[in-house]
Amino acid sequence: MSGDHVSSVISARVRRVEDLLEGRGLLDAGEIDRRIDEFAAGGSPANGARVVARAWVDPGFASRLLADANTALGELGLSMSGGLQEQRLKVVANSAAEHHVVVCTLCSCYPIALLGPSPSWYKSEAYRSRVVRDPRGVLREFGVELPAETQISVWDASAESRYMVLPRRPEGTGALSEAELAGLVTRKGLIGTALV
Ligand code: FE
């Protein structure tokens, strides 16, 4: 089969599945198109990194972010809406005493607007089941070795509630600008599987 033929077969199947889901009331007509628009609207880990850098340089913003992330995002022109309904976002801050890590044990829920499309390991059965049972062991596999006295909290996302980690600001970064600080932050850091 030619590539064009394969993709038209796949398109027809996808269309058929959409029709079935819509027919049974499981999927709102147009929902898939809206989700694709959300992706196209620029969900990227650079957005999450900007939020983190602002929180590092502005303690007032950091406390507003931890108290009510959805409202604080607006200060940077970002939002968790852009679809059917605004998703609730909770930002959890790492400290010497506590490290946070995010998962969706059911599927792959995740703040796309701030982190971009989710990585394949985030969606994997292995990550979803193991990070809950043995977070310290999973983090070690990601190269994150935490002191025994640091408590690890695992946050389980859902369709309505999303989580993002606020990593600790690295030592020796006092002279960096906000934009330079944002450049240090990785998608794994925002999920909690890296320190920054
Ligand atoms: Fe999910």
Coordinates of N, CA and C and ligand atoms in Angstrom, one line a residue:
M1 N 0.8 -1.2 0.0 CA 0.0 0.0 0.0 C 0.9 1.2 0.0
S2 N 0.5 2.2 -0.7 CA 1.2 3.5 -0.7 C 0.9 4.2 0.6
G3 N 1.8 5.2 0.9 CA 1.6 6.0 2.2 C 0.3 6.7 2.2
D4 N -0.1 7.3 1.0 CA -1.3 8.0 0.9 C -2.5 7.1 1.2
H5 N -2.4 5.9 0.6 CA -3.5 4.9 0.9 C -3.6 4.6 2.4
V6 N -2.4 4.3 3.0 CA -2.4 3.9 4.4 C -3.1 5.1 5.2
S7 N -2.7 6.3 4.9 CA -3.2 7.4 5.7 C -4.7 7.6 5.5
S8 N -5.2 7.3 4.3 CA -6.6 7.5 4.1 C -7.4 6.4 4.8
V9 N -6.8 5.2 4.8 CA -7.5 4.1 5.6 C -7.5 4.5 7.1
I10 N -6.4 5.0 7.6 CA -6.4 5.4 9.0 C -7.4 6.5 9.3
S11 N -7.4 7.5 8.4 CA -8.3 8.6 8.5 C -9.8 8.1 8.6
A12 N -10.1 7.2 7.7 CA -11.5 6.7 7.7 C -11.8 5.9 9.0
R13 N -10.8 5.2 9.5 CA -11.0 4.5 10.8 C -11.2 5.5 11.9
V14 N -10.4 6.5 11.9 CA -10.5 7.5 13.0 C -11.9 8.2 13.0
R15 N -12.3 8.5 11.7 CA -13.6 9.2 11.5 C -14.7 8.3 12.1
R16 N -14.6 7.0 11.8 CA -15.6 6.0 12.2 C -15.6 5.9 13.7
V17 N -14.5 5.9 14.3 CA -14.4 5.8 15.8 C -15.1 7.1 16.4
E18 N -14.7 8.2 15.8 CA -15.3 9.5 16.3 C -16.8 9.4 16.2
D19 N -17.4 8.9 15.0 CA -18.8 8.8 14.9 C -19.4 7.9 15.9
L20 N -18.8 6.8 16.2 CA -19.3 5.9 17.2 C -19.4 6.5 18.6
L21 N -18.3 7.2 19.0 CA -18.2 7.8 20.3 C -19.2 9.0 20.4
E22 N -19.4 9.7 19.3 CA -20.4 10.8 19.3 C -21.8 10.2 19.4
G23 N -22.0 9.2 18.6 CA -23.3 8.5 18.6 C -23.7 8.0 19.9
R24 N -22.8 7.5 20.7 CA -23.1 7.0 22.0 C -23.0 8.1 23.1
G25 N -22.8 9.3 22.7 CA -22.8 10.4 23.7 C -21.5 10.4 24.5
L26 N -20.5 9.7 24.1 CA -19.2 9.7 24.9 C -18.3 10.8 24.5
L27 N -18.6 11.4 23.3 CA -17.7 12.4 22.9 C -18.6 13.5 22.3
D28 N -18.4 14.7 22.7 CA -19.1 15.9 22.2 C -18.6 16.1 20.8
A29 N -19.5 16.4 19.9 CA -19.1 16.7 18.5 C -18.1 17.9 18.5
G30 N -17.0 17.7 17.8 CA -16.1 18.8 17.7 C -15.0 18.8 18.8
E31 N -15.2 17.9 19.8 CA -14.2 18.0 20.9 C -12.8 17.7 20.4
I32 N -12.6 16.8 19.5 CA -11.3 16.4 19.0 C -10.7 17.6 18.3
D33 N -11.5 18.3 17.5 CA -11.0 19.5 16.8 C -10.5 20.5 17.8
R34 N -11.3 20.7 18.9 CA -10.9 21.7 19.9 C -9.6 21.3 20.6
R35 N -9.4 20.0 20.8 CA -8.2 19.6 21.5 C -7.0 19.8 20.6
I36 N -7.2 19.6 19.3 CA -6.1 19.8 18.4 C -5.7 21.3 18.3
D37 N -6.8 22.1 18.4 CA -6.5 23.6 18.4 C -5.7 24.0 19.7
E38 N -6.0 23.3 20.8 CA -5.3 23.6 22.0 C -3.8 23.3 21.8
F39 N -3.5 22.2 21.2 CA -2.1 21.8 20.9 C -1.5 22.9 20.1
A40 N -2.2 23.3 19.0 CA -1.7 24.3 18.1 C -1.5 25.6 18.8
A41 N -2.2 25.9 19.8 CA -2.2 27.2 20.5 C -0.9 27.4 21.2
G42 N 0.0 26.5 21.2 CA 1.4 26.7 21.7 C 1.7 26.2 23.1
G43 N 1.1 25.1 23.5 CA 1.5 24.5 24.8 C 2.9 24.1 24.7
S44 N 3.7 24.5 25.6 CA 5.2 24.3 25.5 C 5.8 24.3 26.9
P45 N 6.8 23.5 27.2 CA 7.5 23.6 28.5 C 8.1 24.9 28.7
A46 N 8.3 25.7 27.7 CA 8.9 27.1 27.9 C 7.9 27.9 28.7
N47 N 6.6 27.6 28.6 CA 5.6 28.3 29.4 C 5.8 28.0 30.9
G48 N 5.9 26.7 31.2 CA 6.1 26.3 32.6 C 7.4 26.9 33.1
A49 N 8.4 26.9 32.3 CA 9.7 27.4 32.7 C 9.6 28.9 33.0
R50 N 8.8 29.7 32.3 CA 8.7 31.1 32.6 C 8.0 31.3 33.9
V51 N 7.0 30.4 34.2 CA 6.3 30.5 35.5 C 7.3 30.3 36.6
V52 N 8.1 29.3 36.5 CA 9.1 28.9 37.5 C 10.1 30.1 37.8
A53 N 10.6 30.6 36.6 CA 11.6 31.6 36.8 C 11.0 32.9 37.5
R54 N 9.8 33.2 37.1 CA 9.1 34.3 37.8 C 9.0 34.1 39.3
A55 N 8.6 32.8 39.6 CA 8.4 32.5 41.0 C 9.7 32.6 41.8
W56 N 10.8 32.2 41.1 CA 12.2 32.3 41.7 C 12.6 33.7 42.0
V57 N 12.2 34.7 41.1 CA 12.7 36.1 41.3 C 11.7 36.9 42.0
D58 N 10.5 36.5 42.2 CA 9.4 37.3 42.7 C 8.6 36.5 43.8
P59 N 9.0 36.7 45.1 CA 8.4 35.9 46.1 C 6.9 36.1 46.2
G60 N 6.5 37.3 45.9 CA 5.0 37.6 45.9 C 4.3 36.8 44.9
F61 N 4.8 36.7 43.7 CA 4.2 35.9 42.7 C 4.3 34.4 43.1
A62 N 5.4 34.0 43.7 CA 5.4 32.6 44.1 C 4.3 32.2 45.1
S63 N 4.0 33.1 46.1 CA 3.0 32.8 47.0 C 1.6 32.8 46.4
R64 N 1.4 33.8 45.4 CA 0.1 33.8 44.7 C 0.0 32.5 43.9
L65 N 1.1 32.1 43.3 CA 1.0 30.9 42.4 C 0.7 29.6 43.2
L66 N 1.3 29.5 44.4 CA 1.0 28.3 45.2 C -0.4 28.4 45.8
A67 N -0.9 29.6 46.1 CA -2.3 29.7 46.6 C -3.3 29.5 45.6
D68 N -3.1 30.0 44.4 CA -4.2 29.9 43.3 C -3.5 30.1 42.0
A69 N -3.0 28.9 41.5 CA -2.2 28.9 40.3 C -3.0 29.4 39.1
N70 N -4.3 29.1 39.0 CA -5.0 29.5 37.8 C -5.1 31.0 37.6
T71 N -5.3 31.7 38.8 CA -5.3 33.2 38.7 C -3.9 33.7 38.5
A72 N -2.9 33.2 39.1 CA -1.5 33.7 39.0 C -1.0 33.6 37.6
L73 N -1.4 32.6 36.9 CA -0.9 32.4 35.5 C -1.3 33.6 34.6
G74 N -2.4 34.2 34.9 CA -2.9 35.3 34.1 C -1.9 36.5 34.2
E75 N -1.1 36.6 35.2 CA -0.1 37.7 35.3 C 0.9 37.5 34.2
L76 N 1.1 36.3 33.7 CA 2.1 36.1 32.7 C 1.4 35.9 31.3
G77 N 0.1 36.1 31.3 CA -0.6 36.0 30.0 C -0.9 34.5 29.7
L78 N -0.8 33.6 30.7 CA -1.0 32.2 30.4 C -2.3 31.8 31.0
S79 N -2.8 30.7 30.6 CA -4.1 30.2 31.2 C -4.2 28.7 31.0
M80 N -5.1 28.1 31.9 CA -5.3 26.7 31.8 C -6.6 26.4 31.0
S81 N -7.2 27.5 30.5 CA -8.4 27.2 29.7 C -8.0 27.0 28.2
G82 N -8.9 27.2 27.3 CA -8.5 26.9 25.9 C -9.0 25.6 25.5
G83 N -10.1 25.2 26.1 CA -10.8 24.0 25.7 C -12.2 24.1 26.2
L84 N -12.7 22.9 26.6 CA -14.1 22.9 27.0 C -14.3 23.7 28.3
Q85 N -13.4 23.4 29.3 CA -13.5 24.0 30.6 C -12.1 24.2 31.1
E86 N -12.0 25.2 32.0 CA -10.7 25.5 32.6 C -10.3 24.3 33.5
Q87 N -9.1 23.8 33.3 CA -8.6 22.8 34.3 C -8.0 23.4 35.5
R88 N -8.3 22.8 36.6 CA -7.7 23.3 37.9 C -6.3 22.9 37.9
L89 N -5.4 23.9 38.2 CA -4.0 23.6 38.3 C -3.5 23.9 39.8
K90 N -2.8 22.9 40.3 CA -2.1 23.1 41.6 C -0.6 23.1 41.3
V91 N 0.1 24.1 41.8 CA 1.6 24.1 41.7 C 2.1 23.7 43.1
V92 N 3.0 22.7 43.1 CA 3.6 22.2 44.4 C 5.1 22.5 44.4
A93 N 5.5 23.1 45.5 CA 6.9 23.6 45.5 C 7.9 22.6 46.2
N94 N 8.9 22.3 45.5 CA 10.0 21.4 46.2 C 10.7 22.2 47.3
S95 N 11.2 21.5 48.3 CA 12.0 22.1 49.3 C 13.0 21.0 49.8
A96 N 13.9 21.4 50.7 CA 14.8 20.4 51.2 C 14.1 19.3 51.9
A97 N 12.9 19.6 52.5 CA 12.2 18.6 53.2 C 11.3 17.7 52.4
E98 N 10.8 18.3 51.2 CA 9.8 17.6 50.4 C 10.1 17.7 48.9
H99 N 10.0 16.6 48.2 CA 10.1 16.6 46.8 C 8.8 16.1 46.2
H100 N 8.3 16.8 45.1 CA 7.1 16.4 44.5 C 7.3 15.8 43.2
V101 N 6.4 14.9 42.8 CA 6.4 14.2 41.5 C 5.0 14.0 41.0
V102 N 4.7 14.2 39.7 CA 3.4 14.2 39.2 C 3.2 12.9 38.3
V103 N 2.0 12.4 38.4 CA 1.6 11.2 37.5 C 0.1 11.3 37.2
C104 N -0.3 10.6 36.2 CA -1.8 10.3 36.1 C -1.9 8.8 36.1
T105 N -2.3 8.2 37.2 CA -2.4 6.8 37.3 C -3.4 6.2 36.3
L106 N -4.4 6.9 36.0 CA -5.5 6.4 35.1 C -5.1 6.4 33.6
C107 N -4.5 7.6 33.2 CA -4.2 7.7 31.8 C -2.9 8.6 31.6
S108 N -3.1 9.8 31.2 CA -1.9 10.6 31.0 C -2.2 12.1 31.2
C109 N -3.2 12.4 32.1 CA -3.6 13.8 32.3 C -2.3 14.6 32.8
Y110 N -2.3 15.9 32.4 CA -1.1 16.6 32.4 C -1.3 18.1 31.9
P111 N -0.7 19.1 32.5 CA -1.0 20.5 32.0 C -0.3 20.8 30.7
I112 N -0.9 20.4 29.6 CA -0.3 20.6 28.3 C 0.1 22.1 28.0
A113 N -0.8 23.0 28.4 CA -0.5 24.4 28.2 C 0.8 24.8 28.7
L114 N 1.2 24.2 29.8 CA 2.5 24.7 30.5 C 3.7 23.7 30.2
L115 N 3.4 22.5 29.8 CA 4.5 21.5 29.6 C 4.6 21.0 28.2
G116 N 3.7 21.4 27.3 CA 3.7 20.8 26.0 C 3.2 19.4 26.0
P117 N 3.2 18.7 24.9 CA 2.7 17.3 24.8 C 3.5 16.4 25.8
S118 N 2.8 15.4 26.4 CA 3.5 14.6 27.4 C 4.5 13.6 26.8
P119 N 5.6 13.4 27.5 CA 6.6 12.4 26.9 C 6.0 11.0 27.0
S120 N 6.6 10.1 26.2 CA 6.0 8.7 26.2 C 6.2 8.0 27.5
W121 N 7.3 8.3 28.2 CA 7.4 7.6 29.5 C 6.4 8.0 30.5
Y122 N 5.9 9.2 30.4 CA 4.8 9.7 31.3 C 3.5 8.9 31.1
K123 N 3.3 8.5 29.9 CA 2.1 7.7 29.6 C 2.3 6.2 29.8
S124 N 3.5 5.8 30.0 CA 3.7 4.3 30.1 C 3.1 3.7 31.4
E125 N 2.7 2.5 31.2 CA 2.1 1.7 32.3 C 3.2 1.6 33.4
A126 N 4.4 1.4 33.0 CA 5.5 1.2 34.0 C 5.6 2.4 34.9
Y127 N 5.7 3.6 34.4 CA 5.8 4.8 35.2 C 4.6 5.0 36.0
R128 N 3.4 4.9 35.4 CA 2.1 5.2 36.1 C 1.9 4.3 37.3
S129 N 2.3 3.0 37.2 CA 2.1 2.1 38.3 C 3.2 2.2 39.3
R130 N 4.5 2.3 38.8 CA 5.6 2.2 39.8 C 5.9 3.5 40.6
V131 N 5.6 4.6 40.0 CA 6.0 5.9 40.7 C 5.1 6.0 42.0
V132 N 4.0 5.4 42.0 CA 3.1 5.5 43.2 C 3.7 4.5 44.3
R133 N 4.0 3.3 43.9 CA 4.5 2.3 44.8 C 5.9 2.6 45.3
D134 N 6.8 3.0 44.4 CA 8.2 3.2 44.7 C 8.8 4.5 44.1
P135 N 8.3 5.6 44.6 CA 8.8 6.9 43.9 C 10.3 7.1 44.0
R136 N 10.8 6.7 45.2 CA 12.3 6.9 45.3 C 13.1 6.1 44.3
G137 N 12.6 4.8 44.1 CA 13.3 4.0 43.1 C 13.2 4.5 41.7
V138 N 12.0 5.0 41.4 CA 11.7 5.5 40.0 C 12.6 6.8 39.8
L139 N 12.6 7.6 40.8 CA 13.4 8.9 40.7 C 14.9 8.5 40.5
R140 N 15.4 7.5 41.2 CA 16.8 7.1 41.1 C 17.1 6.7 39.6
E141 N 16.1 6.0 39.0 CA 16.3 5.6 37.6 C 16.4 6.8 36.7
F142 N 15.7 7.9 37.1 CA 15.8 9.2 36.3 C 17.1 9.9 36.7
G143 N 17.9 9.4 37.6 CA 19.1 10.0 38.0 C 19.0 11.0 39.2
V144 N 17.8 11.0 39.8 CA 17.5 11.9 40.9 C 17.7 11.1 42.2
E145 N 18.8 11.4 42.9 CA 19.0 10.7 44.2 C 18.7 11.7 45.3
L146 N 17.7 11.4 46.1 CA 17.3 12.4 47.1 C 17.8 11.9 48.5
P147 N 18.2 12.8 49.4 CA 18.6 12.4 50.7 C 17.4 11.6 51.4
A148 N 17.8 10.7 52.3 CA 16.8 9.8 52.9 C 15.8 10.7 53.7
E149 N 16.2 11.8 54.2 CA 15.2 12.6 55.0 C 14.3 13.4 54.2
T150 N 14.5 13.5 52.8 CA 13.6 14.3 52.0 C 12.3 13.4 51.7
Q151 N 11.2 13.9 52.1 CA 9.9 13.2 51.9 C 9.5 13.3 50.4
I152 N 8.9 12.3 49.8 CA 8.5 12.4 48.4 C 7.0 12.3 48.4
S153 N 6.3 13.3 47.7 CA 4.9 13.3 47.6 C 4.5 13.1 46.1
V154 N 3.6 12.2 45.9 CA 3.2 11.9 44.5 C 1.8 12.4 44.3
W155 N 1.6 13.2 43.2 CA 0.3 13.9 42.9 C -0.3 13.2 41.7
D156 N -1.5 12.7 41.9 CA -2.2 12.0 40.9 C -3.2 12.9 40.1
A157 N -2.9 13.2 38.9 CA -3.7 14.1 38.1 C -5.0 13.4 37.7
S158 N -6.0 14.2 37.3 CA -7.3 13.7 36.8 C -7.8 14.6 35.7
A159 N -8.9 14.3 35.1 CA -9.4 15.1 34.1 C -9.6 16.5 34.5
E160 N -10.0 16.8 35.7 CA -10.3 18.1 36.2 C -9.1 18.8 36.8
S161 N -8.2 18.0 37.4 CA -7.1 18.6 38.2 C -5.7 18.2 37.7
R162 N -4.9 19.3 37.5 CA -3.6 19.1 36.9 C -2.6 19.6 37.9
Y163 N -1.3 19.1 37.9 CA -0.3 19.5 38.8 C 1.0 19.9 38.1
M164 N 1.7 20.9 38.6 CA 3.0 21.2 38.1 C 4.0 21.4 39.3
V165 N 5.2 20.9 39.1 CA 6.2 21.1 40.2 C 6.9 22.4 40.0
L166 N 7.1 23.1 41.2 CA 8.0 24.2 41.2 C 9.4 23.8 41.8
P167 N 10.4 23.6 40.9 CA 11.6 23.1 41.4 C 12.3 24.1 42.3
R168 N 13.4 23.6 43.0 CA 14.2 24.6 43.8 C 15.1 25.3 42.9
R169 N 15.3 26.6 43.2 CA 16.3 27.3 42.4 C 17.7 26.8 42.7
P170 N 18.5 26.5 41.6 CA 19.8 26.0 41.9 C 20.7 27.0 42.6
E171 N 21.7 26.5 43.3 CA 22.7 27.3 44.0 C 23.5 28.0 42.9
G172 N 24.0 29.2 43.3 CA 24.9 29.9 42.4 C 24.3 30.6 41.2
T173 N 22.9 30.8 41.3 CA 22.3 31.4 40.1 C 21.8 32.8 40.4
G174 N 22.4 33.4 41.5 CA 21.9 34.7 41.9 C 22.1 35.8 40.9
A175 N 23.1 35.7 40.0 CA 23.4 36.7 39.0 C 22.6 36.6 37.7
L176 N 21.9 35.5 37.6 CA 21.2 35.2 36.3 C 19.9 36.0 36.2
S177 N 19.6 36.4 34.9 CA 18.3 37.1 34.6 C 17.2 36.1 34.7
E178 N 16.0 36.7 34.7 CA 14.8 35.8 34.7 C 14.7 34.9 33.5
A179 N 15.1 35.5 32.3 CA 15.1 34.7 31.1 C 16.1 33.6 31.1
E180 N 17.3 33.9 31.7 CA 18.4 32.9 31.8 C 17.9 31.8 32.8
L181 N 17.3 32.2 33.9 CA 16.8 31.2 34.8 C 15.8 30.3 34.2
A182 N 14.9 30.8 33.3 CA 13.9 30.0 32.6 C 14.6 29.0 31.8
G183 N 15.7 29.3 31.2 CA 16.5 28.4 30.4 C 17.0 27.2 31.1
L184 N 17.1 27.3 32.4 CA 17.6 26.1 33.2 C 16.5 25.1 33.5
V185 N 15.2 25.5 33.3 CA 14.1 24.6 33.7 C 13.8 23.6 32.6
T186 N 13.6 22.3 33.0 CA 13.3 21.3 32.0 C 11.9 20.8 32.2
R187 N 11.4 20.1 31.2 CA 10.1 19.5 31.4 C 10.1 18.5 32.5
K188 N 11.2 17.7 32.6 CA 11.3 16.7 33.7 C 11.2 17.4 35.1
G189 N 11.9 18.6 35.1 CA 11.9 19.3 36.4 C 10.5 19.7 36.8
L190 N 9.6 20.1 35.8 CA 8.2 20.5 36.0 C 7.3 19.3 36.4
I191 N 7.8 18.1 36.0 CA 7.0 16.9 36.4 C 7.6 16.3 37.7
G192 N 8.9 16.6 38.0 CA 9.4 16.2 39.3 C 10.4 15.0 39.1
T193 N 10.7 14.6 37.8 CA 11.6 13.5 37.6 C 13.0 14.0 37.3
A194 N 13.2 15.3 37.5 CA 14.6 15.9 37.5 C 14.5 17.0 38.6
L195 N 15.7 17.5 39.1 CA 15.7 18.4 40.1 C 15.3 19.8 39.6
V196 N 15.7 20.1 38.4 CA 15.3 21.4 37.8 C 14.8 21.2 36.3
Ligands
FE1 FE -5.2 11.0 32.7

